XYZ file of C-alpha atoms in Angstrom:
665
model
C 4.690 -23.819 -5.536
C 2.935 -22.211 -8.450
C 0.860 -19.322 -7.063
C 2.334 -15.842 -6.951
C 1.492 -12.743 -4.988
C 0.119 -10.237 -7.437
C 0.712 -6.577 -6.622
C -1.512 -3.668 -7.519
C -0.013 -0.615 -9.220
C 1.708 1.407 -6.477
C 0.716 4.892 -5.557
C 4.378 5.685 -4.913
C 7.210 4.009 -6.767
C 9.578 3.722 -3.826
C 10.177 4.633 -0.212
C 7.884 4.395 2.770
C 4.313 4.030 1.528
C 1.815 6.825 1.768
C -0.229 4.846 4.281
C 2.671 5.015 6.733
C 2.320 8.810 6.724
C -1.467 9.198 6.464
C -2.454 6.547 9.008
C -0.518 8.018 11.971
C -2.125 11.398 11.370
C -5.578 9.788 11.189
C -4.930 7.800 14.352
C -3.728 10.848 16.273
C -6.868 12.738 15.270
C -9.078 9.820 16.358
C -7.301 9.494 19.711
C -7.590 13.217 20.405
C -11.314 13.020 19.613
C -11.647 9.990 21.921
C -9.984 11.799 24.829
C -12.038 14.945 24.221
C -15.402 13.156 24.016
C -15.001 10.400 26.633
C -17.667 10.376 29.353
C -17.073 12.233 32.590
C -16.394 10.120 35.664
C -19.190 10.676 38.252
C -18.364 12.146 41.657
C -17.216 15.405 43.238
C -14.315 17.402 41.780
C -11.314 15.864 43.563
C -12.674 12.307 43.554
C -13.678 12.544 39.899
C -10.238 13.883 38.948
C -8.517 11.009 40.784
C -10.747 8.391 39.184
C -10.323 10.036 35.802
C -6.551 9.815 36.128
C -6.727 6.163 37.113
C -8.992 5.454 34.150
C -6.655 7.305 31.794
C -3.352 5.722 32.892
C -4.575 2.242 33.787
C -7.163 1.607 31.067
C -7.152 4.038 28.149
C -3.380 4.419 27.703
C -2.462 0.730 28.098
C -5.309 -0.120 25.742
C -3.975 2.318 23.161
C -0.425 0.968 23.375
C -1.585 -2.654 23.332
C -3.746 -1.938 20.278
C -0.737 -0.581 18.400
C 1.376 -3.587 19.389
C -1.319 -6.141 18.480
C -2.015 -4.477 15.128
C 1.685 -4.375 14.285
C 2.142 -8.044 15.243
C -0.799 -9.138 13.087
C 0.337 -6.974 10.175
C 3.799 -8.523 10.355
C 2.339 -12.024 10.670
C 0.155 -11.485 7.598
C 3.073 -10.143 5.565
C 5.206 -13.169 6.484
C 2.437 -15.624 5.592
C 1.701 -13.952 2.257
C 5.361 -13.878 1.285
C 6.244 -17.431 2.292
C 3.103 -18.925 0.687
C 3.079 -16.517 -2.305
C -0.568 -15.982 -1.540
C -2.156 -12.493 -1.328
C -5.076 -13.676 0.829
C -3.080 -15.586 3.445
C -3.484 -14.494 7.045
C -4.383 -15.920 10.439
C -8.110 -15.843 9.598
C -8.038 -17.421 6.131
C -5.540 -20.141 7.110
C -7.459 -21.265 10.189
C -4.728 -20.115 12.610
C -7.025 -17.830 14.589
C -9.812 -20.421 14.760
C -7.371 -23.140 15.812
C -5.885 -20.939 18.523
C -9.352 -19.962 19.739
C -10.463 -23.599 19.829
C -7.383 -24.596 21.816
C -7.944 -21.759 24.286
C -11.657 -22.499 24.588
C -11.020 -26.219 25.104
C -8.325 -25.611 27.709
C -10.336 -23.082 29.691
C -13.545 -25.114 29.394
C -11.895 -28.236 30.755
C -10.485 -26.413 33.779
C -10.523 -22.716 34.680
C -7.335 -23.463 36.621
C -5.530 -23.627 33.276
C -5.909 -19.874 33.042
C -2.618 -19.709 34.951
C -0.880 -21.803 32.290
C 0.895 -19.719 29.600
C -1.963 -18.998 27.220
C 0.313 -18.251 24.291
C 1.612 -21.836 24.378
C -1.918 -23.236 24.167
C -2.856 -20.780 21.416
C 0.378 -21.453 19.508
C -0.266 -25.190 19.599
C -3.813 -24.746 18.304
C -2.780 -22.314 15.573
C 0.173 -24.433 14.468
C -2.003 -27.539 14.364
C -4.609 -25.772 12.231
C -2.116 -24.405 9.711
C -0.382 -27.799 9.536
C -3.698 -29.399 8.527
C -4.308 -26.677 5.932
C -0.858 -27.075 4.388
C -1.135 -30.870 4.396
C -4.443 -30.640 2.518
C -2.974 -28.350 -0.146
C 0.545 -29.782 -0.408
C -0.273 -32.017 -3.394
C -1.292 -28.906 -5.331
C 1.945 -27.116 -4.555
C 0.312 -24.867 -1.922
C -1.815 -23.316 -4.635
C -3.338 -20.080 -3.206
C -6.941 -21.022 -3.930
C -6.614 -24.521 -2.487
C -4.890 -23.144 0.618
C -7.682 -20.613 1.145
C -10.438 -23.183 0.691
C -8.723 -25.660 3.014
C -8.409 -22.871 5.570
C -12.134 -22.216 5.241
C -12.942 -25.846 6.028
C -10.603 -26.009 9.027
C -11.930 -22.691 10.364
C -15.523 -23.840 9.978
C -14.977 -27.088 11.878
C -12.911 -25.377 14.588
C -15.551 -22.681 15.020
C -18.286 -25.313 15.289
C -16.356 -27.175 17.980
C -15.756 -23.925 19.880
C -19.470 -23.112 19.829
C -20.308 -26.578 21.171
C -17.854 -26.214 24.044
C -19.262 -22.792 24.855
C -22.817 -24.118 24.934
C -21.721 -26.960 27.187
C -20.052 -24.607 29.672
C -22.801 -21.985 29.907
C -22.101 -18.543 31.330
C -18.422 -19.180 32.054
C -17.706 -20.123 28.456
C -19.809 -17.213 27.192
C -17.140 -14.957 28.681
C -14.613 -16.942 26.629
C -16.580 -16.102 23.493
C -16.621 -12.390 24.349
C -12.859 -12.613 24.768
C -12.647 -14.517 21.495
C -14.380 -11.683 19.636
C -11.299 -9.529 20.120
C -11.938 -7.180 23.023
C -9.026 -4.828 23.702
C -10.221 -3.505 27.080
C -7.386 -3.306 29.628
C -7.113 -2.699 33.369
C -3.320 -2.454 33.664
C -0.104 -2.606 31.647
C 0.381 -6.375 31.897
C -0.813 -6.989 28.331
C 1.651 -4.441 26.967
C 4.510 -5.923 28.987
C 3.583 -9.409 27.744
C 3.018 -8.722 24.051
C 5.521 -5.903 23.492
C 8.702 -8.007 23.832
C 7.217 -10.626 21.514
C 6.684 -8.026 18.811
C 10.249 -6.774 19.180
C 11.639 -10.307 18.919
C 9.356 -11.113 15.999
C 10.327 -7.976 14.099
C 14.033 -8.644 14.669
C 13.608 -12.222 13.410
C 11.696 -10.981 10.355
C 14.508 -8.588 9.485
C 16.991 -11.458 9.702
C 14.752 -13.467 7.354
C 14.436 -10.777 4.667
C 16.833 -12.531 2.285
C 15.094 -15.939 2.515
C 11.740 -14.178 2.132
C 12.971 -12.404 -0.984
C 14.249 -15.664 -2.464
C 10.991 -17.454 -1.646
C 9.128 -15.106 -3.988
C 10.875 -17.008 -6.799
C 9.820 -20.481 -7.887
C 11.074 -23.474 -5.930
C 13.746 -24.472 -8.447
C 15.275 -20.990 -8.525
C 15.184 -20.781 -4.733
C 17.063 -24.079 -4.387
C 19.635 -23.018 -6.999
C 20.448 -19.987 -4.835
C 21.302 -22.284 -1.925
C 18.152 -21.852 0.166
C 17.105 -24.767 2.351
C 13.529 -24.530 1.163
C 11.624 -26.589 3.733
C 13.616 -25.303 6.711
C 13.140 -21.681 5.657
C 9.415 -22.142 5.115
C 8.927 -23.852 8.446
C 10.886 -21.181 10.330
C 8.925 -18.337 8.714
C 5.581 -20.101 9.190
C 6.387 -20.808 12.846
C 7.282 -17.146 13.392
C 4.067 -15.940 11.729
C 1.900 -18.401 13.683
C 3.652 -17.456 16.945
C 2.945 -13.750 16.406
C -0.712 -14.326 15.517
C -1.254 -16.838 18.333
C 0.335 -14.463 20.866
C -2.159 -11.766 19.921
C -5.057 -14.241 20.032
C -4.002 -15.446 23.479
C -3.798 -11.901 24.806
C -6.856 -10.189 23.308
C -8.806 -12.781 21.296
C -9.384 -13.037 17.561
C -8.783 -9.868 15.536
C -10.382 -10.781 12.240
C -8.629 -10.313 8.891
C -6.200 -7.597 10.009
C -3.270 -9.679 8.782
C -4.984 -9.811 5.389
C -5.733 -6.095 5.223
C -2.457 -4.576 6.443
C -0.062 -6.010 3.794
C -2.655 -5.489 1.037
C -3.109 -1.818 1.906
C 0.646 -1.368 2.291
C 1.175 -2.722 -1.230
C -1.587 -0.566 -2.664
C 0.200 2.491 -1.299
C 3.668 1.651 -2.544
C 5.376 -1.107 -0.539
C 7.215 -3.095 -3.187
C 10.365 -4.667 -1.783
C 10.341 -7.351 0.879
C 12.180 -5.178 3.400
C 9.788 -2.276 2.880
C 6.793 -4.584 3.286
C 8.184 -5.988 6.543
C 8.314 -2.406 7.877
C 5.177 -0.918 6.363
C 2.789 -3.839 7.046
C 3.237 -3.620 10.856
C 2.828 0.169 10.718
C -0.323 -0.190 8.621
C -1.701 -2.931 10.866
C -1.081 -0.864 13.988
C -2.790 2.158 12.442
C -5.798 0.212 11.183
C -6.451 -1.491 14.510
C -5.853 1.689 16.515
C -8.234 3.747 14.366
C -10.917 1.015 14.480
C -10.603 0.683 18.244
C -10.895 4.445 18.752
C -13.968 4.462 16.548
C -15.627 1.660 18.550
C -15.002 3.581 21.782
C -16.225 6.905 20.395
C -19.438 5.413 18.997
C -20.159 3.238 22.031
C -22.657 4.334 24.677
C -21.136 5.526 27.938
C -18.056 3.580 29.010
C -18.813 0.584 26.764
C -17.681 -0.125 23.201
C -20.051 -0.222 20.275
C -18.669 -3.705 19.478
C -15.504 -5.688 20.176
C -12.775 -4.332 17.940
C -11.881 -7.783 16.614
C -15.423 -8.286 15.365
C -15.396 -4.817 13.794
C -12.183 -5.487 11.868
C -13.699 -8.758 10.611
C -16.249 -6.663 8.733
C -13.361 -5.549 6.508
C -12.389 -9.117 5.714
C -15.221 -10.136 3.404
C -15.138 -7.067 1.102
C -11.342 -7.054 1.036
C -11.195 -10.757 0.189
C -13.616 -10.191 -2.689
C -11.504 -7.238 -3.864
C -8.372 -9.405 -3.905
C -9.927 -12.353 -5.778
C -8.898 -11.143 -9.267
C -5.285 -11.025 -8.052
C -5.225 -14.746 -7.266
C -3.380 -16.943 -9.723
C -4.393 -20.557 -9.338
C -3.120 -23.619 -11.112
C -5.678 -25.999 -9.752
C -7.215 -26.229 -13.170
C -3.935 -27.166 -14.779
C -3.992 -30.624 -16.145
C -7.599 -31.086 -15.179
C -9.017 -34.409 -16.092
C -12.454 -34.810 -17.584
C -15.189 -35.754 -15.186
C -15.572 -39.493 -14.927
C -18.641 -41.019 -16.483
C -21.038 -42.146 -13.793
C -23.297 -45.142 -14.159
C -26.924 -44.546 -15.062
C -29.779 -46.408 -13.486
C -31.869 -48.569 -15.765
C -34.903 -48.385 -13.447
C -34.592 -45.085 -11.553
C -38.218 -45.041 -10.398
C -37.847 -48.429 -8.748
C -34.659 -47.277 -7.036
C -36.443 -44.121 -5.851
C -39.220 -46.250 -4.386
C -36.652 -48.430 -2.621
C -34.937 -45.305 -1.315
C -38.259 -44.041 0.087
C -38.772 -47.345 1.884
C -35.214 -47.199 3.268
C -35.758 -43.661 4.607
C -39.021 -44.728 6.284
C -37.286 -47.718 7.880
C -34.518 -45.420 9.139
C -37.134 -43.066 10.562
C -38.879 -45.845 12.478
C -35.570 -47.334 13.648
C -34.316 -44.015 14.978
C -37.607 -43.475 16.788
C -37.411 -46.803 18.573
C -33.696 -47.609 18.964
C -31.491 -45.845 21.502
C -29.111 -46.315 24.413
C -30.000 -46.258 28.105
C -28.047 -46.532 31.319
C -28.236 -50.333 31.212
C -27.533 -50.767 27.466
C -29.370 -50.501 24.165
C -33.140 -50.797 23.955
C -35.793 -50.971 21.269
C -38.690 -48.959 22.636
C -42.094 -50.612 22.336
C -45.486 -50.214 23.919
C -45.774 -47.619 26.702
C -42.057 -46.761 26.541
C -42.335 -45.945 22.846
C -45.377 -43.766 23.563
C -43.512 -41.936 26.324
C -40.470 -41.275 24.122
C -42.470 -40.209 21.075
C -43.022 -36.548 22.127
C -39.251 -36.137 22.533
C -37.887 -38.058 19.545
C -40.571 -37.516 16.909
C -40.380 -33.687 16.562
C -36.599 -33.578 16.311
C -36.518 -36.401 13.752
C -39.145 -34.623 11.659
C -37.191 -31.359 11.942
C -33.973 -33.093 10.902
C -35.632 -34.823 7.951
C -37.443 -31.696 6.762
C -34.393 -29.452 7.131
C -32.190 -32.020 5.394
C -34.612 -32.256 2.489
C -34.799 -28.469 2.110
C -31.014 -28.022 2.271
C -30.594 -30.789 -0.305
C -33.114 -29.145 -2.626
C -31.449 -25.759 -2.151
C -28.051 -27.261 -2.910
C -29.460 -28.975 -5.997
C -30.866 -25.656 -7.226
C -27.596 -23.818 -6.628
C -25.555 -26.446 -8.426
C -27.951 -26.284 -11.376
C -28.200 -22.495 -11.498
C -24.432 -22.045 -11.422
C -23.370 -25.214 -13.227
C -20.977 -25.698 -10.307
C -20.786 -29.081 -8.520
C -19.415 -27.557 -5.302
C -22.175 -25.004 -4.799
C -24.275 -25.365 -1.652
C -25.965 -23.061 0.876
C -23.325 -23.651 3.547
C -20.235 -23.380 1.351
C -21.352 -20.276 -0.566
C -22.203 -18.246 2.512
C -25.971 -18.393 1.994
C -26.582 -19.945 5.406
C -24.351 -17.292 6.968
C -26.406 -14.652 5.166
C -29.492 -16.106 6.835
C -27.675 -15.779 10.147
C -26.952 -12.120 9.420
C -30.668 -11.619 8.767
C -31.474 -13.309 12.086
C -28.947 -11.059 13.824
C -30.503 -7.927 12.377
C -33.940 -9.098 13.551
C -32.607 -9.729 17.073
C -30.937 -6.326 17.094
C -34.056 -4.469 15.935
C -36.765 -6.374 17.793
C -35.028 -7.859 20.834
C -36.543 -11.351 20.869
C -38.814 -11.492 17.819
C -41.253 -14.342 17.238
C -40.560 -16.918 14.496
C -42.922 -15.099 12.098
C -40.425 -12.210 12.148
C -37.236 -14.269 12.360
C -37.973 -16.471 9.356
C -38.605 -13.612 6.855
C -35.514 -11.806 8.149
C -33.408 -14.923 7.585
C -34.920 -15.409 4.119
C -34.012 -11.849 3.140
C -30.464 -12.334 4.429
C -30.068 -15.592 2.512
C -31.466 -14.078 -0.689
C -29.142 -11.067 -0.431
C -26.136 -13.369 0.047
C -27.134 -15.571 -2.909
C -27.681 -12.542 -5.161
C -24.286 -11.107 -4.194
C -22.567 -14.434 -4.858
C -24.207 -14.770 -8.295
C -23.225 -11.211 -9.244
C -19.610 -11.641 -8.134
C -18.983 -15.035 -9.698
C -20.809 -14.472 -13.008
C -17.795 -12.634 -14.464
C -15.628 -15.688 -13.807
C -18.144 -17.957 -15.611
C -19.095 -19.465 -12.236
C -15.659 -21.005 -11.803
C -15.783 -23.437 -8.840
C -12.741 -21.834 -7.201
C -13.820 -18.213 -7.587
C -17.361 -19.010 -6.509
C -16.158 -20.751 -3.378
C -13.879 -17.867 -2.490
C -16.707 -15.411 -3.125
C -18.757 -17.513 -0.723
C -15.925 -17.366 1.821
C -15.924 -13.570 1.565
C -19.692 -13.265 1.878
C -19.753 -15.746 4.739
C -16.948 -13.902 6.551
C -18.811 -10.607 6.304
C -22.096 -12.155 7.453
C -20.531 -14.024 10.365
C -18.759 -10.828 11.487
C -22.217 -9.280 11.890
C -23.289 -12.304 13.939
C -20.156 -12.085 16.093
C -20.731 -8.412 16.891
C -24.067 -9.271 18.527
C -22.760 -12.486 20.096
C -20.003 -10.595 21.854
C -22.467 -8.333 23.652
C -22.945 -11.213 26.105
C -26.706 -10.848 26.568
C -29.488 -13.374 25.979
C -29.532 -12.618 22.259
C -26.080 -14.150 22.186
C -27.425 -17.440 23.528
C -30.103 -17.440 20.812
C -27.389 -17.052 18.184
C -25.133 -19.636 19.812
C -27.932 -22.200 19.819
C -28.586 -21.386 16.162
C -24.893 -21.685 15.253
C -24.625 -25.142 16.805
C -27.739 -26.456 15.051
C -29.240 -28.074 18.113
C -32.618 -29.826 17.771
C -32.974 -30.459 21.516
C -35.821 -27.972 21.841
C -37.658 -28.968 18.686
C -41.388 -29.142 19.282
C -44.639 -29.238 17.377
C -44.157 -25.766 15.869
C -40.717 -26.590 14.462
C -41.893 -29.984 13.183
C -44.918 -28.544 11.360
C -42.764 -25.721 9.991
C -40.331 -28.260 8.546
C -43.025 -30.438 6.966
C -45.133 -27.629 5.490
C -42.113 -25.679 4.213
C -40.647 -28.759 2.544
C -43.915 -29.595 0.787
C -44.706 -26.021 -0.306
C -41.227 -25.001 -1.476
C -40.184 -28.233 -3.188
C -43.556 -28.783 -4.917
C -42.963 -26.174 -7.714
C -39.556 -27.580 -8.672
C -40.758 -30.560 -10.785
C -42.617 -28.046 -12.972
C -39.411 -26.065 -13.508
C -37.512 -28.959 -15.049
C -36.819 -27.017 -18.282
C -35.032 -24.290 -16.334
C -33.063 -26.792 -14.279
C -31.995 -28.624 -17.433
C -30.867 -25.547 -19.394
C -29.209 -23.343 -16.766
C -26.140 -25.606 -16.276
C -25.361 -25.016 -19.981
C -24.487 -21.383 -19.242
C -26.178 -18.050 -19.796
C -25.504 -17.696 -23.521
C -26.617 -21.209 -24.416
C -29.741 -20.903 -22.271
C -30.698 -17.608 -23.931
C -30.149 -19.135 -27.359
C -32.672 -21.836 -26.411
C -35.232 -19.184 -25.490
C -34.836 -19.173 -21.720
C -35.180 -15.913 -19.799
C -32.055 -16.455 -17.743
C -32.405 -13.534 -15.334
C -36.009 -14.249 -14.400
C -35.444 -17.993 -14.037
C -32.363 -17.510 -11.873
C -34.216 -15.035 -9.658
C -37.183 -17.374 -9.182
C -34.975 -20.349 -8.371
C -32.745 -18.229 -6.123
C -35.788 -17.103 -4.169
C -36.902 -20.691 -3.605
C -33.374 -21.729 -2.605
C -33.037 -18.766 -0.234
C -36.358 -19.540 1.451
C -35.444 -23.197 1.917
C -31.989 -22.271 3.206
C -33.391 -19.733 5.664
C -35.974 -22.100 7.132
C -33.590 -25.046 7.279
C -30.863 -22.884 8.844
C -33.386 -21.629 11.401
C -34.084 -25.254 12.336
C -30.620 -26.868 12.264
C -28.053 -24.047 11.995
C -25.686 -23.040 9.189
C -22.959 -25.707 9.309
C -24.418 -29.068 8.295
C -23.101 -29.239 4.669
C -26.106 -31.403 3.783
C -26.828 -29.139 0.825
C -23.466 -30.131 -0.648
C -23.479 -33.841 0.133
C -27.015 -34.891 -0.842
C -26.974 -33.855 -4.557
C -23.617 -35.611 -4.956
C -24.958 -38.784 -3.405
C -27.866 -38.640 -5.843
C -25.499 -38.327 -8.810
C -23.212 -41.064 -7.526
C -26.249 -43.331 -7.149
C -26.953 -42.900 -10.871
C -29.768 -40.313 -10.989
C -29.162 -37.873 -13.864
C -32.486 -36.440 -14.987
C -33.282 -33.241 -13.040
C -36.592 -34.456 -11.608
C -35.254 -37.805 -10.482
C -32.057 -36.240 -9.148
C -34.092 -33.688 -7.176
C -36.241 -36.386 -5.565
C -33.199 -38.499 -4.731
C -31.373 -35.456 -3.317
C -34.282 -34.636 -1.003
C -34.423 -38.235 0.225
C -30.667 -38.429 0.736
C -30.690 -35.064 2.527
C -33.439 -36.226 4.874
C -31.578 -39.469 5.540
C -28.220 -37.755 6.166
C -29.585 -35.308 8.741
C -31.786 -37.930 10.433
C -28.740 -40.169 10.781
C -26.644 -37.258 12.068
C -29.354 -36.416 14.605
C -29.520 -40.003 15.845
C -25.739 -40.325 16.067
C -25.508 -36.983 17.869
C -27.746 -38.467 20.580
C -25.741 -41.645 21.086
C -22.091 -40.828 20.361
C -21.385 -39.378 23.846
C -24.522 -40.597 25.644
C -26.003 -39.342 27.969
C -24.785 -36.020 26.537
C -25.704 -34.812 23.050
C -23.786 -33.143 20.257
C -25.771 -30.536 18.291
C -26.877 -32.085 15.018
C -25.597 -29.192 12.890
C -22.115 -29.621 14.315
C -22.169 -33.397 13.956
C -23.264 -33.139 10.323
C -20.508 -30.577 9.662
C -17.908 -32.955 11.089
C -19.135 -35.535 8.566
C -19.448 -33.106 5.665
C -16.127 -31.314 6.226
C -13.951 -34.309 5.305
C -16.223 -34.963 2.317
C -15.652 -31.408 1.078
C -11.907 -31.878 1.558
C -12.032 -35.027 -0.577
C -14.139 -33.237 -3.171
C -11.691 -30.350 -3.462
C -8.806 -32.780 -3.982
C -10.375 -34.202 -7.148
C -9.067 -32.733 -10.374
C -12.294 -33.471 -12.182
C -14.150 -31.197 -9.731
C -11.762 -28.260 -9.456
C -11.605 -27.392 -13.121
């Protein structure tokens, strides 16, 4: 393994870190304020006093103790993961453990509510262990390089989250309660959670103390660790299993607590935790304090007896900024030994191939309109049957084609603006930014009309794109750093979405339908929106060919050729943000079409910007139309949301793309 955990300069040179002293004082003050300001229980004097005592000793106190235990367990889990993987951004959220555990729990409870009596921690542990096993398998060839591990975790988390959303939509109100649980609600009605999770923390902490020497040796390189007699693979597996067990136990008990395992060890190091033993003590203390303070704050700010937001969703808001803060501390070797990009073939008659591609897309469109399964087998609809099916199939096919074309064009723009072949609206968090804009609109206006939702999503997408450009410009738009910046921005944006989702009202169903990318309800308005937006927003791009040709050369070279880099990037970013927002409104944020389509155009041999743009739009339309058609037939008579189905196709493609040395350079 080549990556190392980089430490910031400590505030104290030795001893228990400052955070271990300051955080308890802050938490005590917050808890005192919570008790002093909590609402009065209604009723007469004696009855109110009795109810108040029950509320205090059967809800508030067990919640407080459970919060401390859960925070400590996640802090310890994060410290173990970061030490064993030598990766400062490893935790249950970035490695897909939390998403895998949540998917396993959601699947088990969706299949049969009777499984709620089955030990939940076993189900969650299996899901979390499966997710982290996939992540490590994807990054093993690169020596568990920190950047590759984080990006693989992003992919696994995205696919697991998409599957969870689909299960929730399929199960309706019952599964909506699963999602509220999954957002990390710490509300308690008795001491059972404390009695369940407390012994696990004690056992986990004792095991971690026994593993201090192997953990210390694992901070060395593999050769040095073996020379000191450490059974490398056995030690790693034991430590990983312990970390996953702690995180999965918390997830099974209270849901997903986002990014706490990332924050606690990082803050402990910033305030002086240097040795492995000190980190194993201070990270749980820091995690307990962070979660306790956040939970008190959510209760204090919430109206009446309800929380402002689930605590797990609130802690996830820390994840994006903290991940971006830690990016400079990542040491990656994925660029080591990079091979030059292979020369792709060039078409001798690109216009003829474009014409053939147009014909192929039209044939696909007609085929998907007419061909489909029925109870008695496959049928090609003709005559009256075709006319009857047209109002149902035509709008959703048009929506899929238009959204696919816009996402492809947006991805093409982003790859040209940044000179980065892995840039796309979905991967860089731009689609998630659009979702944050939609969430803000739902929060401010209740159920706003599309004329309000679309501008809000466009503003969110533009803000996310601008933030990504600003953060990755210093690293010369390195593919790795840009992707991780996108992970951070996407995490922050999706935390905002989750906070509204977890409220459990009808706005949550609006967001769930958007997350899944379903086209089931597509009608004339959505179809005309897709067509008009595609024509209006893509039409200016052929006239901006000079910008699209020069920007991949880099800022300095473009300026030397007389290009106003800032103005051109802003104009193109605005077009890309608008296309992303409208396409995300139509088919959700997860399709990955904006990544796949420009690559298909290049692989087909289109190299000039104008020709590549046209081919990308056609490929994007074809990919999403095909995904929409397959989503209707793969589990007929039921349907898979097209955004999810496209993500399940695009996720493996992104994994393959990240494994290529000529890309990650």
